[in-house]
Short mmCIF file of C-alpha atoms in Angstrom, two decimals:
data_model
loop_
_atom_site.label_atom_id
_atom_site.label_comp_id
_atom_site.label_asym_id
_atom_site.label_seq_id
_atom_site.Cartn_x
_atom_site.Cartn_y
_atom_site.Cartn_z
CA UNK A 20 0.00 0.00 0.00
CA UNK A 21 2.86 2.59 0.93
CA UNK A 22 4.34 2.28 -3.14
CA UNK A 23 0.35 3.33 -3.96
CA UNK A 24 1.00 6.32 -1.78
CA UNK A 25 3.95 7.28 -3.00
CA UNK A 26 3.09 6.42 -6.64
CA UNK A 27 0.11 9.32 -6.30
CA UNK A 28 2.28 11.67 -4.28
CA UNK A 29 4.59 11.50 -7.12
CA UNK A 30 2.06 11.92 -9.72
CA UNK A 31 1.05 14.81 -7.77
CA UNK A 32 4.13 16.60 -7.98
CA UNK A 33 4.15 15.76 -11.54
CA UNK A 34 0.63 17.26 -12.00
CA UNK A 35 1.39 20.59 -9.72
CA UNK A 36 3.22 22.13 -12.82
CA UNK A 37 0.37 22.35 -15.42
CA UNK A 38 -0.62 18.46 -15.68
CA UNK A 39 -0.16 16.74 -18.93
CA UNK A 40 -0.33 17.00 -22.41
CA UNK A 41 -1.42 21.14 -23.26
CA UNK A 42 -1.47 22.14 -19.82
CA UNK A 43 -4.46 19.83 -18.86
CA UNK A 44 -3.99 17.86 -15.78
CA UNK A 45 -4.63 13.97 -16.23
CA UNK A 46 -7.80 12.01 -15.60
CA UNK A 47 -7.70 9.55 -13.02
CA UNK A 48 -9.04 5.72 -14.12
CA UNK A 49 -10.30 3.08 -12.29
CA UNK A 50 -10.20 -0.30 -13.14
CA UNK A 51 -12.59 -2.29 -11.40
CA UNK A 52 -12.08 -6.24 -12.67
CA UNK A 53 -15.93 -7.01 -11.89
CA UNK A 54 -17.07 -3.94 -13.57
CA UNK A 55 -16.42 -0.82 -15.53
CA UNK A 56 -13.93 1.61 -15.84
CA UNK A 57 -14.48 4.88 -13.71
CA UNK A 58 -13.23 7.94 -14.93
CA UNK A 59 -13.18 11.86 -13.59
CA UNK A 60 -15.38 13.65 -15.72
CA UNK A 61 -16.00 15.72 -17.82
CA UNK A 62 -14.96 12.92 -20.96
CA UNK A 63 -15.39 13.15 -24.63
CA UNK A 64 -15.35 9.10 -25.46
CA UNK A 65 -14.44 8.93 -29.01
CA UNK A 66 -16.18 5.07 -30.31
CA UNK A 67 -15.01 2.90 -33.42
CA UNK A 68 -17.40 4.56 -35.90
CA UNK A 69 -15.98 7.87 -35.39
CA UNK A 70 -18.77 9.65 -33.60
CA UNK A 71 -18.23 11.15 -30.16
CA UNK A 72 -19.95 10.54 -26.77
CA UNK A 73 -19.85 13.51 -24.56
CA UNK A 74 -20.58 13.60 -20.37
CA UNK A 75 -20.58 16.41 -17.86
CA UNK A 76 -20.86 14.21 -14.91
CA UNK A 77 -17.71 14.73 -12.15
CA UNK A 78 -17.12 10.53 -12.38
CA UNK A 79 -18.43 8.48 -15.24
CA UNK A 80 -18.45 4.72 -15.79
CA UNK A 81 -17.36 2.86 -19.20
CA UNK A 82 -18.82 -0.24 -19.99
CA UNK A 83 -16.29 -3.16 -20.53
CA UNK A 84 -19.06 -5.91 -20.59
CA UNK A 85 -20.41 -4.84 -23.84
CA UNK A 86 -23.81 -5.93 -22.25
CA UNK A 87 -25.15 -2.14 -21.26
CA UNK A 88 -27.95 -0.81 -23.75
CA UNK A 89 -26.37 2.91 -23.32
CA UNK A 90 -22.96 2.55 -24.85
CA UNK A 91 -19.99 3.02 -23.79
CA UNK A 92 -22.08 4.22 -20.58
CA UNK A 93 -22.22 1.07 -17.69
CA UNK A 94 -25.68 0.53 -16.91
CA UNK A 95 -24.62 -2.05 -14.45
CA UNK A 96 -25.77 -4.92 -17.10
CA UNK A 97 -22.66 -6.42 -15.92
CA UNK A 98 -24.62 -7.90 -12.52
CA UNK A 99 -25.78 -11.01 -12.41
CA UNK A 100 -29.06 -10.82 -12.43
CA UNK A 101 -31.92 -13.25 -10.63
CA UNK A 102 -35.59 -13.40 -11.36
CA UNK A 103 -37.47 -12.92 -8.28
CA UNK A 104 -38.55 -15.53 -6.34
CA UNK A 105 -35.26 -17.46 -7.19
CA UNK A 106 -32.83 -16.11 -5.14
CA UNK A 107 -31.01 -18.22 -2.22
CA UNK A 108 -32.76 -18.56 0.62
CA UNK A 109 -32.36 -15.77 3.36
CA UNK A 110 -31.57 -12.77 0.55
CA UNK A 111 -34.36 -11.11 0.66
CA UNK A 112 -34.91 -7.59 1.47
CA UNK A 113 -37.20 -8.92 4.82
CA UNK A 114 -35.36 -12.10 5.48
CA UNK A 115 -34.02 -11.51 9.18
#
């Protein structure tokens, strides 16, 4: 955990002159393995037919499933679902 600390304190210094490329700082990513990836908004997603996706939102999730109906956007497609009534025993929202 302390090389994660000092791997972000480092890109901090980094980032404390200007940030990246033009002057713009860098967006963090998350990788989550069981979902999608999170990134600091605002993003401009450019997709493979050459058209661009465009978000405002401070944190935005891309879908890596390819299940989600809003492309690239996550709309959490990616969890298992279970029809109700079949779900173990004692999962229930008034099991006790």
């Amino acid at each position: 955990m302390a090389d994660a600390d000092a791997e972000a304190e480092e890109g901090a210094e980094r980032g404390a002159g200007g940030g990246a490329e033009g002057g713009r700082d860098p967006r963090r990513v998350l990788v989550d393995p069981a979902g999608p990836v999170l990134v600091e908004g605002p993003v401009e997603v450019e997709l493979p037919d050459g058209s661009t996706a465009c978000s405002d939102r401070f944190m935005v999730a891309l879908c890596t499933c390819r299940r989600s109906r809003t492309q690239p956007w996550c709309d959490s497609s990616h969890r298992r679902r279970t029809p109700p009534g079949r779900g173990s025993p004692g999962s229930g929202p008034h099991s006790g």
